[in-house]
Each structure stands twice: as structure tokens, then as C-alpha cells.
CSV table of C-alpha atoms in Angstrom, one decimal:
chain,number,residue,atom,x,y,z
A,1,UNK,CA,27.3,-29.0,44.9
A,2,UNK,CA,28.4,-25.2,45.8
A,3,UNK,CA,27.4,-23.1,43.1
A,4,UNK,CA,29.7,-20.7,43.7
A,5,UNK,CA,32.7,-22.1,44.4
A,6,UNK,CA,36.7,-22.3,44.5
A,7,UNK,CA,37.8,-26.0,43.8
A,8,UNK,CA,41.2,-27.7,44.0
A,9,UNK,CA,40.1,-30.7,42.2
A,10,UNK,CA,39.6,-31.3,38.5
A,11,UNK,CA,36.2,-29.7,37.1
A,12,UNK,CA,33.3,-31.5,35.8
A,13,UNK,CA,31.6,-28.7,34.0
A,14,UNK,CA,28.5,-30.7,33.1
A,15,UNK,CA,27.5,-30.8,37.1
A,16,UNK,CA,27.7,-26.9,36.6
A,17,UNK,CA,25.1,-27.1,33.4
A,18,UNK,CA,22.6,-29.5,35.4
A,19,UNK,CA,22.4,-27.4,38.4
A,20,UNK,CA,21.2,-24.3,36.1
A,21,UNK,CA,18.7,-25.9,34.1
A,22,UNK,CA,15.3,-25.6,34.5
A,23,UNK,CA,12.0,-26.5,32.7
A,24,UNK,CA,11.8,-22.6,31.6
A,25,UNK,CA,15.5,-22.5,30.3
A,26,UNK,CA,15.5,-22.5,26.7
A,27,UNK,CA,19.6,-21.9,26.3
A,28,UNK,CA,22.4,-23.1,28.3
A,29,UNK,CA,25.9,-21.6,27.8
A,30,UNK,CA,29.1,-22.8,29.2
A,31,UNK,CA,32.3,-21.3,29.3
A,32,UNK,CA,35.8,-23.0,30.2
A,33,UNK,CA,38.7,-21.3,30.8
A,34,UNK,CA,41.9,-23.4,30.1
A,35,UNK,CA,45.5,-23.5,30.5
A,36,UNK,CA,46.8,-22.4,27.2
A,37,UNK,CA,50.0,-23.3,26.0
A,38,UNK,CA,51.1,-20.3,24.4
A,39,UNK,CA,50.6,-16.7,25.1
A,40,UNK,CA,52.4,-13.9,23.1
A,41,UNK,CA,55.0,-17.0,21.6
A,42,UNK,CA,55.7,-17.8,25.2
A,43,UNK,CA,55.4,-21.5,26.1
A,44,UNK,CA,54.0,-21.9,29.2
A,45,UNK,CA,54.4,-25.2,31.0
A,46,UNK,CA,52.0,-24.7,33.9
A,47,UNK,CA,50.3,-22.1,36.0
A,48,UNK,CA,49.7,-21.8,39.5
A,49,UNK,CA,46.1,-20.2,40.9
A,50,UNK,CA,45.7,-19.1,44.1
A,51,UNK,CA,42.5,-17.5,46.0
A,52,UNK,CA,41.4,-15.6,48.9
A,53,UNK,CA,39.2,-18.4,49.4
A,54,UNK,CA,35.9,-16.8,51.5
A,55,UNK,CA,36.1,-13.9,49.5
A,56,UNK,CA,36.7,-14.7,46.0
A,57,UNK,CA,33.4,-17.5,47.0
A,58,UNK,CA,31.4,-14.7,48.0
A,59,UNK,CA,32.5,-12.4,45.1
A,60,UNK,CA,31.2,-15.3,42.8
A,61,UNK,CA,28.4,-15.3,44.4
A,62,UNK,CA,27.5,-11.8,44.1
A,63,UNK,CA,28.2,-12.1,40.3
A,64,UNK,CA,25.7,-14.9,40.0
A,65,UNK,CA,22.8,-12.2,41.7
A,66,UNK,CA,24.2,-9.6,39.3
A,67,UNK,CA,23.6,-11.7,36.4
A,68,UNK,CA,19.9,-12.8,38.0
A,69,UNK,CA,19.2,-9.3,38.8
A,70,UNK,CA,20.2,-7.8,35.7
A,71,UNK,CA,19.0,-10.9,33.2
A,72,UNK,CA,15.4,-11.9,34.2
A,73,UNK,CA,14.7,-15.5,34.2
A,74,UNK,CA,18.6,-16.7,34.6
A,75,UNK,CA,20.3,-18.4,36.7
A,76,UNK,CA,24.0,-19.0,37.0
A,77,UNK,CA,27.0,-21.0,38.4
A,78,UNK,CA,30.4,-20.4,38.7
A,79,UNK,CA,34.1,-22.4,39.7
A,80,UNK,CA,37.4,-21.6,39.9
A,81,UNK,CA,40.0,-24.0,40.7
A,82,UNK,CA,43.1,-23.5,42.1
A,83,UNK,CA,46.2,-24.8,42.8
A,84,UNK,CA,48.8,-26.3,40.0
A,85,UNK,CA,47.3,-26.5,36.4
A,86,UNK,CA,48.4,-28.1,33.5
A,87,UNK,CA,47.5,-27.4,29.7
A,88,UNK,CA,44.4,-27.5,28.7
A,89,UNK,CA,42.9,-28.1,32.0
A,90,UNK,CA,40.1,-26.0,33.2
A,91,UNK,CA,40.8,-22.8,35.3
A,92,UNK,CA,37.2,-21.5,35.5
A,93,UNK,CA,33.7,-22.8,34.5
A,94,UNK,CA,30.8,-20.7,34.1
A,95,UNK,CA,27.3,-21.9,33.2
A,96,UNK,CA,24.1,-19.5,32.4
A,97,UNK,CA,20.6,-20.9,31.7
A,98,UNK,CA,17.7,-18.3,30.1
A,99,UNK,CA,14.6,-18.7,28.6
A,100,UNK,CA,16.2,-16.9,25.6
A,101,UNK,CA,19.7,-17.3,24.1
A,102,UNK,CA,20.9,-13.6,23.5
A,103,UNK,CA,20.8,-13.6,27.4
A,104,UNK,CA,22.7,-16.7,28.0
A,105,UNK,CA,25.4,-15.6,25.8
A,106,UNK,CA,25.4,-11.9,27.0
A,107,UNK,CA,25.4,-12.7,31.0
A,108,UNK,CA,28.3,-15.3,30.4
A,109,UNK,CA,30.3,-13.2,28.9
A,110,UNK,CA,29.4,-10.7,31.8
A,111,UNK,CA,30.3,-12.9,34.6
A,112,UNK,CA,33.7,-13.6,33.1
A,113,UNK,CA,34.9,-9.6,32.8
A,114,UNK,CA,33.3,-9.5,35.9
A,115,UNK,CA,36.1,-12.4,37.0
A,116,UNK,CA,38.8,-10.6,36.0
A,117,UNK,CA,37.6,-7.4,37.9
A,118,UNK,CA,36.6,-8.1,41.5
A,119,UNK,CA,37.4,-12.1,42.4
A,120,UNK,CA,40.6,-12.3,44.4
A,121,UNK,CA,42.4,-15.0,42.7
A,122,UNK,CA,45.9,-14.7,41.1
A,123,UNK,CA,47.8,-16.7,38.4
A,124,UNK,CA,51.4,-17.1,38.0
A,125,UNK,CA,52.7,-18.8,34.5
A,126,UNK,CA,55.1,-20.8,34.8
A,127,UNK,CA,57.8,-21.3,31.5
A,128,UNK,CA,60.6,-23.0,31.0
A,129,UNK,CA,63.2,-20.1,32.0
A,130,UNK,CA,61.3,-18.2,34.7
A,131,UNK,CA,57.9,-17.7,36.2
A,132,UNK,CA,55.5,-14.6,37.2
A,133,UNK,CA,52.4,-13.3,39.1
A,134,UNK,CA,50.3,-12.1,35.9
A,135,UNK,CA,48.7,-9.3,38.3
A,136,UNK,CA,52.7,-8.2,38.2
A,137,UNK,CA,52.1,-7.1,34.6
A,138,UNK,CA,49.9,-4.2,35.9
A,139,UNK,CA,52.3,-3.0,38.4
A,140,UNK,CA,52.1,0.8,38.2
A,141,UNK,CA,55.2,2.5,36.6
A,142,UNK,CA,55.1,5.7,38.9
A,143,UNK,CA,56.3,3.3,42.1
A,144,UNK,CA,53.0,4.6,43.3
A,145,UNK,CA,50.4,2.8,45.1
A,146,UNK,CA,46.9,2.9,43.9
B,1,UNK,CA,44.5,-7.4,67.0
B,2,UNK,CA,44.3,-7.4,63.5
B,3,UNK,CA,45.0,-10.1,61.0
B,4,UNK,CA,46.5,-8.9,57.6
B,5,UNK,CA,46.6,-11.7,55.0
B,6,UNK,CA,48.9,-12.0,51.9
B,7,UNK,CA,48.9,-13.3,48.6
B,8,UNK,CA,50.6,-14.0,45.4
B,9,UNK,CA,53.5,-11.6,44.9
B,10,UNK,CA,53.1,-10.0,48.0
B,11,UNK,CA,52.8,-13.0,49.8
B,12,UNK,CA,56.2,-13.9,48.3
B,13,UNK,CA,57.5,-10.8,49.2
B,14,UNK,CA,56.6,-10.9,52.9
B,15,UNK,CA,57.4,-14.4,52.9
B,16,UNK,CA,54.5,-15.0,55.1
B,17,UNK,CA,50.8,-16.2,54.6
B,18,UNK,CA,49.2,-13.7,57.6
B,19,UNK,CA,50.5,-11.7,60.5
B,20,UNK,CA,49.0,-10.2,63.3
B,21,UNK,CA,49.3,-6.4,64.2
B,22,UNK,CA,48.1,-4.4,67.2
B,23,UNK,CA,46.4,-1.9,65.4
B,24,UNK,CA,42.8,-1.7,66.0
B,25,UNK,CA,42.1,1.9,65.4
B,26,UNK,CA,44.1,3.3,62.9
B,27,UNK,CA,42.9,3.7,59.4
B,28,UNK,CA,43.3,1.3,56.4
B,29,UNK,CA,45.4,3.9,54.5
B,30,UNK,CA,47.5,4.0,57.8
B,31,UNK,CA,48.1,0.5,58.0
B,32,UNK,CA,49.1,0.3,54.4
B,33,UNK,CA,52.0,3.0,55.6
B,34,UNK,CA,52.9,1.1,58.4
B,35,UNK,CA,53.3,-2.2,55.9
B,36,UNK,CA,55.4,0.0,54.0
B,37,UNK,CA,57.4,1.1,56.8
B,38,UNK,CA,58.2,-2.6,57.3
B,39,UNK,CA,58.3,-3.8,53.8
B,40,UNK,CA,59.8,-1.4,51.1
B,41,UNK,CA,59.2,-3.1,48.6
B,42,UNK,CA,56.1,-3.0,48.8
B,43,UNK,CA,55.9,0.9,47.5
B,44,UNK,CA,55.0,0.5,43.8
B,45,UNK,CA,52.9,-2.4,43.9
B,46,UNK,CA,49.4,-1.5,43.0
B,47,UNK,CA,47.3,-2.9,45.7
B,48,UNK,CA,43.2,-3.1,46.9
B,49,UNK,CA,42.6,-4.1,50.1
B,50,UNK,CA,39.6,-5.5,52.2
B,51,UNK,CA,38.6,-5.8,55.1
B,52,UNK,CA,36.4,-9.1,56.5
B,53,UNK,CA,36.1,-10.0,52.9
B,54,UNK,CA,34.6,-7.3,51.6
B,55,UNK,CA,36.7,-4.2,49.3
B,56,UNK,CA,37.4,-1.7,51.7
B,57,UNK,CA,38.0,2.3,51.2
B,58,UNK,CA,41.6,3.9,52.5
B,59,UNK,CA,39.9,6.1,55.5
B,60,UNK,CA,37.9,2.9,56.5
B,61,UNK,CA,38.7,2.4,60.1
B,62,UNK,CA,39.9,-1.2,61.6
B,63,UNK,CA,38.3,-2.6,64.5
B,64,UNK,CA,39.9,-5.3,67.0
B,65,UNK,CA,39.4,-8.4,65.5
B,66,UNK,CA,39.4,-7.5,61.6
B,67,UNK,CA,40.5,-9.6,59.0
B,68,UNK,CA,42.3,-7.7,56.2
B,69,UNK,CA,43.9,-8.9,52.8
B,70,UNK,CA,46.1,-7.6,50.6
B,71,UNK,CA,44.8,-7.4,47.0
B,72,UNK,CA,47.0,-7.3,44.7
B,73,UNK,CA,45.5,-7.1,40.5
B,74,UNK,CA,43.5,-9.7,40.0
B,75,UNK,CA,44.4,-12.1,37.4
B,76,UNK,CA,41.9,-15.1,37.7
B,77,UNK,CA,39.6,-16.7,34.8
C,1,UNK,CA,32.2,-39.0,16.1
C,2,UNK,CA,31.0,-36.9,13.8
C,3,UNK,CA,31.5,-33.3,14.6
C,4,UNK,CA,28.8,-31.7,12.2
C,5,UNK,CA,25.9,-34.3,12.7
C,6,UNK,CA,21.9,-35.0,12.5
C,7,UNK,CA,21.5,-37.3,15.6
C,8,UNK,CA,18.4,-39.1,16.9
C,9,UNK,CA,19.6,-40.3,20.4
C,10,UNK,CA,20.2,-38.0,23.4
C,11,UNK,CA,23.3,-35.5,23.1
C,12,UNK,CA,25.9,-36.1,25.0
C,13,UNK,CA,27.6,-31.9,25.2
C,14,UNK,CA,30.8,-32.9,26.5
C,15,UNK,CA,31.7,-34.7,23.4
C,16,UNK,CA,31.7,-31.6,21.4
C,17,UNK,CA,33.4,-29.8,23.9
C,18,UNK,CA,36.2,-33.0,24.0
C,19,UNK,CA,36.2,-32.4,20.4
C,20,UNK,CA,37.3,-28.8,19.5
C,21,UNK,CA,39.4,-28.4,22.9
C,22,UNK,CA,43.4,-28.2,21.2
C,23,UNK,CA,46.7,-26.9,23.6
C,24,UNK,CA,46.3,-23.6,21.9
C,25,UNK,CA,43.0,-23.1,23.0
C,26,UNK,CA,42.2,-20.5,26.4
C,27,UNK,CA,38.6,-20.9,26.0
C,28,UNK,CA,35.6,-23.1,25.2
C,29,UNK,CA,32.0,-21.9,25.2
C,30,UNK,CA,29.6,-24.5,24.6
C,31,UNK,CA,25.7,-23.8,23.7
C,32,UNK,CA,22.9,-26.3,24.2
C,33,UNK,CA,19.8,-25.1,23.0
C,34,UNK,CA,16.6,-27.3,25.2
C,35,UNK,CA,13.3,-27.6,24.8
C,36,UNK,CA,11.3,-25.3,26.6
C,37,UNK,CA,8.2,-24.9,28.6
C,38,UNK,CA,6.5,-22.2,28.2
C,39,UNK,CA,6.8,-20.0,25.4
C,40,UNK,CA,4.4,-16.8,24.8
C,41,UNK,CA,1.9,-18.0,27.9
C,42,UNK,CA,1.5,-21.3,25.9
C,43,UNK,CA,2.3,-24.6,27.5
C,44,UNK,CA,4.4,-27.2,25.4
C,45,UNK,CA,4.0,-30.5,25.5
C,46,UNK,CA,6.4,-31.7,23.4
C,47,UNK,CA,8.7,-30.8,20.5
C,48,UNK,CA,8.9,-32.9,17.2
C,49,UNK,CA,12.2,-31.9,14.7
C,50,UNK,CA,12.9,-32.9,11.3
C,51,UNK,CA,15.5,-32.2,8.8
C,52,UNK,CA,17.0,-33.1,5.8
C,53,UNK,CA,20.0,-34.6,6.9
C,54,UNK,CA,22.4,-35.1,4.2
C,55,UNK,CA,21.8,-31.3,3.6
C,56,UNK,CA,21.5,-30.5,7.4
C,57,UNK,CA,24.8,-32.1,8.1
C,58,UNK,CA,26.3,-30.6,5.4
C,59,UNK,CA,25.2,-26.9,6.2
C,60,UNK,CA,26.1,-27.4,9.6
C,61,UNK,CA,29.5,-28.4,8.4
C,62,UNK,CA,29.6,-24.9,6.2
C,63,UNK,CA,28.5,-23.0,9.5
C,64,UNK,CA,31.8,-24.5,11.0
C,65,UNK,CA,34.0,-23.8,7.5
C,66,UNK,CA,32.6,-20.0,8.5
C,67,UNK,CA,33.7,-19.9,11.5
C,68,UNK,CA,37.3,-21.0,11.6
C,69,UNK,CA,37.7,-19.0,8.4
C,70,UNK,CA,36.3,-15.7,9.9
C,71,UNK,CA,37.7,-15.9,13.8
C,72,UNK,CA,41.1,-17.5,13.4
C,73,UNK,CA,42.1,-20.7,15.2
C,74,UNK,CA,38.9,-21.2,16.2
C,75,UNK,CA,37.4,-24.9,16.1
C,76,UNK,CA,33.5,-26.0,16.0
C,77,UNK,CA,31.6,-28.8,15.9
C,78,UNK,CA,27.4,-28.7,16.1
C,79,UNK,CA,24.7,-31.2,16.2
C,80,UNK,CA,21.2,-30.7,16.1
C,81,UNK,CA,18.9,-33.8,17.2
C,82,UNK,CA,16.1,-34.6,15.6
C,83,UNK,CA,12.6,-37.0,16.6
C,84,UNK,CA,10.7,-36.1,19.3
C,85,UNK,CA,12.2,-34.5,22.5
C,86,UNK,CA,10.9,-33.7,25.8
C,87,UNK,CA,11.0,-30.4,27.8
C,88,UNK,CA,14.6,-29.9,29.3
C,89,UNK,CA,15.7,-32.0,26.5
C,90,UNK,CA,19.0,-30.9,24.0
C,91,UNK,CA,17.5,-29.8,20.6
C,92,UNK,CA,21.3,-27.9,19.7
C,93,UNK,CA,24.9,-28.2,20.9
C,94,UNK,CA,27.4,-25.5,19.8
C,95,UNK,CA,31.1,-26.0,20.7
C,96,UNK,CA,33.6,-24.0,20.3
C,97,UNK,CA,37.4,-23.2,21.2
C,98,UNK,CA,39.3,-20.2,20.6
C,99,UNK,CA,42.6,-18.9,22.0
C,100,UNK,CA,40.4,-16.4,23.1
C,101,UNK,CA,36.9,-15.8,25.3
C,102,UNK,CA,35.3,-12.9,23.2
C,103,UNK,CA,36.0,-14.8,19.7
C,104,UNK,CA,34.7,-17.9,21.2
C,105,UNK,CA,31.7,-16.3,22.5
C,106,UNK,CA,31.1,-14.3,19.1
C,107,UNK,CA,31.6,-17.5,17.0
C,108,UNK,CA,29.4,-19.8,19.2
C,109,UNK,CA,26.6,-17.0,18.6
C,110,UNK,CA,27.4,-16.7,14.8
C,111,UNK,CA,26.6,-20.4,15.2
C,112,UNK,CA,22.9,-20.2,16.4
C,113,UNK,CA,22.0,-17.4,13.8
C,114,UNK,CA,23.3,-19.2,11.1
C,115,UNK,CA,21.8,-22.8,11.9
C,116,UNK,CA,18.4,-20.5,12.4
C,117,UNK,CA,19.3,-19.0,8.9
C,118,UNK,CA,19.9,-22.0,6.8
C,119,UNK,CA,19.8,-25.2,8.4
C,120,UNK,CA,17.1,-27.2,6.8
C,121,UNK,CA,15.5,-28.6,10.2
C,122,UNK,CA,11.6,-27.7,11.1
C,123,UNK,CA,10.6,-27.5,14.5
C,124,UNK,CA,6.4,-29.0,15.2
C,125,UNK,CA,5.3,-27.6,18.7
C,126,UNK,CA,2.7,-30.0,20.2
C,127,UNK,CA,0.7,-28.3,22.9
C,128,UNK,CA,-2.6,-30.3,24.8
C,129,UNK,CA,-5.1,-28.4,22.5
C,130,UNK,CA,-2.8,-28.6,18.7
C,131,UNK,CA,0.1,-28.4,17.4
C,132,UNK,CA,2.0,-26.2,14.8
C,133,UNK,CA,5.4,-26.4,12.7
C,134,UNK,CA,7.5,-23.4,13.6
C,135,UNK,CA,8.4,-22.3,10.6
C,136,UNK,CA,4.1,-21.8,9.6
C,137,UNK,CA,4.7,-19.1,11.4
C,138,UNK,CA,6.1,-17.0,8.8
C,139,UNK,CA,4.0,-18.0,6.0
C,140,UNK,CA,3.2,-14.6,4.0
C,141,UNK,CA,0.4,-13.0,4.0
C,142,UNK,CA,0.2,-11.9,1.1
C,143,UNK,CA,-0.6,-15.6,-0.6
C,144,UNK,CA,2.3,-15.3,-2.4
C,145,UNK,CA,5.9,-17.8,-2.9
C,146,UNK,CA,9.1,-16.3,-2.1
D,1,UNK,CA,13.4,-38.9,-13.7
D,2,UNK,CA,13.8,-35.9,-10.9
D,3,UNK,CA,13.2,-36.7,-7.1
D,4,UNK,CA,11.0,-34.3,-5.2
D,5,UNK,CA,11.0,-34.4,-1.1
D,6,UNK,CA,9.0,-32.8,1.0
D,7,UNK,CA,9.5,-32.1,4.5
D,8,UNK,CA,7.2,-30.6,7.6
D,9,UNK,CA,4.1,-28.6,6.6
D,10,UNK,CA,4.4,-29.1,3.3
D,11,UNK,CA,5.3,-33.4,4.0
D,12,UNK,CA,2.1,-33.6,5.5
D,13,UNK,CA,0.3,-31.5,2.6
D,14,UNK,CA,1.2,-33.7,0.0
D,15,UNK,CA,1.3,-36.8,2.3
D,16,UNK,CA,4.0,-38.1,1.1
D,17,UNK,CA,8.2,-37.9,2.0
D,18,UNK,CA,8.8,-38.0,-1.9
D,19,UNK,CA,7.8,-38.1,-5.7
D,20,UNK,CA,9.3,-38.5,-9.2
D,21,UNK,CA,8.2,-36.8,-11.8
D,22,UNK,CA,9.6,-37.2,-15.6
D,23,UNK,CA,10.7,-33.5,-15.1
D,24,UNK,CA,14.4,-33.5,-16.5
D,25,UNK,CA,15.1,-30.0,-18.4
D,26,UNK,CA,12.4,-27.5,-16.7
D,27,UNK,CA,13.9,-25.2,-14.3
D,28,UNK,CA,12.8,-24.9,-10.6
D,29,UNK,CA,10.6,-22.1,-10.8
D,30,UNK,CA,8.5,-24.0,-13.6
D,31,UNK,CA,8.8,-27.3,-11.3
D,32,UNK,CA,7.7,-25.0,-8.5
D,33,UNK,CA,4.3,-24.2,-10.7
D,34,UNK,CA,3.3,-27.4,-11.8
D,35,UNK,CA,3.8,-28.8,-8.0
D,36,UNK,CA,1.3,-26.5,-6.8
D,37,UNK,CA,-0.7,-27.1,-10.3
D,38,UNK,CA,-0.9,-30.7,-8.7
D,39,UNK,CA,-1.5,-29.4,-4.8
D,40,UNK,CA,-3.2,-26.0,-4.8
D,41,UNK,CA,-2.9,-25.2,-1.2
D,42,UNK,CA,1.2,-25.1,-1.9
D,43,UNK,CA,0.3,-21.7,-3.0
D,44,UNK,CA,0.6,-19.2,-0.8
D,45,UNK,CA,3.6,-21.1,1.5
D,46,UNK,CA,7.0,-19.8,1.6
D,47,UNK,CA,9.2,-21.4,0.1
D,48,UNK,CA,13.0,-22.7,-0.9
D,49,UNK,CA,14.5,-25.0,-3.0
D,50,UNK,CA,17.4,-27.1,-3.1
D,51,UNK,CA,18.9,-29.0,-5.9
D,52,UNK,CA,21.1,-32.0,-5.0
D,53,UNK,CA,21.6,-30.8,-1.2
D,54,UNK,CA,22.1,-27.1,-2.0
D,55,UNK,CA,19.8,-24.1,-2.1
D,56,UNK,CA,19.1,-23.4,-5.7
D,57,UNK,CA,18.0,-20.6,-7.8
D,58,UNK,CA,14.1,-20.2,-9.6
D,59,UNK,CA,16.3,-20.5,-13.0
D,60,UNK,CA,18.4,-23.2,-12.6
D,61,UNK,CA,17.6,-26.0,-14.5
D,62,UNK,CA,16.8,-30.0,-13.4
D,63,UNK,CA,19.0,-32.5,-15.2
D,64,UNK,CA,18.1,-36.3,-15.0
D,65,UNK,CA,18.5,-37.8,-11.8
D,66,UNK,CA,18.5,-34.5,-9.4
D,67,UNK,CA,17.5,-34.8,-5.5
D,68,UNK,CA,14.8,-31.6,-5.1
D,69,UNK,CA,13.9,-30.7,-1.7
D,70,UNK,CA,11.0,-28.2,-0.8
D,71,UNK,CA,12.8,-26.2,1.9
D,72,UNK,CA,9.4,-24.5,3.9
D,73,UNK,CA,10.9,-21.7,6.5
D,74,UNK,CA,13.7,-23.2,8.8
D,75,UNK,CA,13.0,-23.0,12.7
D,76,UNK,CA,15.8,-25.4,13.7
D,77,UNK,CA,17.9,-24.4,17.0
């Protein structure tokens, strides 16, 4: 198994919990991110992920030696699946083990911000009337590029 | 030659994937004026871009061979 | 299932994750608390719980009343094993959904504290040379009852 | 007729998972002193009560039939 990784296929999140425990792990947290079926009183009916594959692997990977460099004692493992999701499947799994448990909560959360930040991936929703990339929503209102 | 790669909106936009430019040499701030020469829409989208993987700076300069993307906001997780 | 439990066999996490996951739901964090090796430079063999389990489940089922009242549309469901389990092994597992990551992280955390606050289970570390129940460790100097 | 259990540390104090005692109409704090009246080495533990499955206060008072528990410091999780 890749711990850092960008899948097309379902996600087994519990694979990503085994591969981070160890004897010295006291706490295990594990985030999914799913396909939610309303935002802002919009239905969505699916979304649509798509990667910079290399990149957004090695961008994973260099938030997994953040969180190890900046949390001693963790260790962490991230997915991202792309491709056409429906609701409630998983987008994104991300699994921390520490000795202590502040820390496994703390450098999850981390590694998700951290997500949304660097890792080239994109969504578009899909609705019943229309469809967007959700980057789109950032578009700059001066016409200017950053 | 250089590679430059699209995605998501931009990749619509262009209605491409990749294309290939003979522009070793120039500067990535000067290849994003040259996309924009070609592609007018493309003024107003807010945009990162890297080169071999990696986020790249605007005065960086391309070498024969590069690969460069295209980065339009991230929206993953 | 039961989603506020006192359980004897092996936890299974992915139930509890199964559980609270609803369309309306963006994210899931999911806590499993293990036993650990080494805590303070001393080497544990292995861990013994008890509770009182009609009260046990019960607070644990509060805890989860807590949460979906204080972070809303939220869902939880806990269960704490008891016997005696061996290092790696799932003491606690937290689930819980949110529309949300940061309530879902906040509300899975509120979870720990609380089930450390007033969940009547008592933890017996059994090391080569002794043993000791946790909760000895906070017996009052002073000789006196709380 | 008033149930008493005990659990962890103070289980293995008393030796036993359980008592009853005639105790109907004394509240918990006097229940409290004549336990450790009967096992000394109570004194000095911290310590809780619950009264049918809920914490319970030194002043409430036992009616026939009520489950106590001896609720020692938690250290679940």
C-alpha cells in the first residue's frame, strides 16, 4: 500500500489506520471526507475530482514529513481519490497515529488545511441545473492574475 | 521543448490536456503572457504554476525538457 | 448494534463509522484509543479495564446527547472495551459525522475528555514487576474522601 | 435492603463485587462512613458515588432497593 497516494478506486480507510499503527501509538485518528449532499441548500448530485497525479502524490507526501517533523512520535497516511464520486463516498482519507491523543487530533486536522492549500487536486459539483470547478469560486474579481 | 499541462477549468478552457511549446529560456512569468496571448480567457483566472512538480516562482527560468502545470485554486479534500 | 456500548470482544471501528455516516454528512473523524507500550520509560505488559456497564453505557450515551446538542447535526456513537487487552489493542472508538471537518474534529475530542471525566471504567496497568489501577494514581494525599 | 458494588481498587479491597446492607433511609455520606467503619483502609481513597446508575450527592438519601456504586477515580479511554 502507497501511503501517500491518489486513488481512482473506492477507499478502504481501515488499510490506512493499520499501516500507521505501531506498538508506541496510543491514539489513532481518522478523518473521511465525503460527498455531501447539500452545500449552502444546493443539492449536489455528484462531483468530479481530478489531480495532477505526481505532484499532488508528492505534495501528500511532504505533508505526512511535516506532520512527523513537527509531531514527534507520529506517523501519517494520506488518499485522495479521484474521478466521479457519489454521495457519501469518501473523497479523502487521512490517518495519524501518536503516542498521545492531543497530537493525533491536532496533526489531522493539520494535514487536511494543509489539503486544501498546496495538493493539486480540483472538484467540480455537479447539480441538477449546472455544474462548476469549486477553485472557480476564488476567481479574482479584478480580472487579474495572481 | 517544454510541456505545459492543464487542468480543471483551464483544462476546459484550452480544451486540451498538455501542449508542447518551444520555449526553453524564457521565464515562467513570460510563458504565462504568451498563454495569454493565445488564450484570453485566461486573464482573470487566479493561477499557481509549477514546474517538474514542484511550485515554481514567476522569474523562474524554463529549461528544455520542463514539465509545467497550470494551477489553478485548489479545491481538494 | 449498539452505538453507545461496553463490549468484551475485539472492536470492529468501521462499524461506528458505518453508523453515524448520513448524506448530510462532509466529514467523519473516527478515534481509537490502543493500548500502549511504553508509557513514562515503563514497559506494559498488558492492560485490564473494568466498568460498570449499565452506568458506562449510559454515560457514554449522555456524552453523545452532548454532542449532537452542542455541534449541530452532528452524530456519535462510542464504545469502550473492557477485559483484558493486549498492546496495539482498541481500548476506545469515537465516531463521529458532521457536515463539517472542524466540528467533527472538536466533537470527537469533546468525546475523549468527557469519557476521561465521567465514564465509570478503571484502567489496571500490568507491567513484569506489578501492576497498578490508573485511577490509584490520583489518590489524595492528604488521607482525606472527596 | 441497599445494594453496594464495588469496582477496581476498591473491588479488590473489600474482596467482593457487592454487598447489602439493611441501610434504607441514611444518606450517602453516612453510608460512606459506616463502609469505611467496616474497611478502614477505604479512608483516605477518592471517591464518588452513584445512586441507581447516576452520580449522587453526600446528602441524598437511600430508599429501599437502591443500586450504590463506589465510583474510585475514572481512567477509562
Amino acid at each position: 500500500m502507497k501511503p501517500f497516494s491518489i486513488v481512482t478506486e473506492p477507499i478502504n480507510p481501515q488499510l490506512y489506520a493499520d499501516y500507521v499503527l505501531r506498538p508506541e501509538a496510543g491514539a489513532v485518528t481518522l478523518f473521511t471526507g465525503h460527498v455531501r449532499e447539500w452545500t449552502k441548500g444546493v443539492q449536489t448530485v455528484f462531483l468530479a475530482y481530478e489531480a495532477y497525479v505526481p505532484m499532488a502524490e508528492k505534495k501528500l507526501a511532504q505533508i505526512g514529513q511535516e506532520i512527523e517533523e513537527q509531531w514527534e512520535g507520529t506517523r501519517a497516511a494520506i488518499a485522495h481519490r479521484i474521478g466521479e464520486l457519489q454521495i457519501s463516498d469518501i473523497a479523502v482519507v487521512i490517518a495519524v497515529s501518536s503516542p498521545h491523543r492531543k497530537t493525533a487530533y491536532e496533526a489531522n486536522e493539520y494535514a487536511i488545511e494543509r489539503i486544501k492549500e498546496i495538493v493539486p487536486i480540483w472538484k467540480k459539483e455537479i447539480w441538477n441545473d449546472g455544474e462548476q470547478w469549486i477553485g472557480d469560486q476564488k476567481k479574482k474579481p479584478e480580472g487579474e492574475l495572481r | 521543448m517544454i510541456t505545459v499541462h492543464y487542468f480543471a477549468g483551464i483544462r476546459e478552457m484550452t480544451g486540451t490536456h498538455k501542449e508542447n511549446f518551444d520555449w526553453a529560456g524564457v521565464t515562467v512569468g513570460q510563458l504565462k503572457e504568451r498563454l495569454i496571448q493565445k488564450y484570453p480567457q485566461m486573464q482573470g483566472n487566479s493561477l499557481q504554476f509549477a514546474v517538474n512538480e514542484e511550485y515554481a516562482l514567476q522569474t523562474d527560468i524554463l529549461s528544455e525538457g520542463d514539465a509545467v502545470a497550470l494551477i489553478p485554486p485548489v479545491s481538494g479534500g
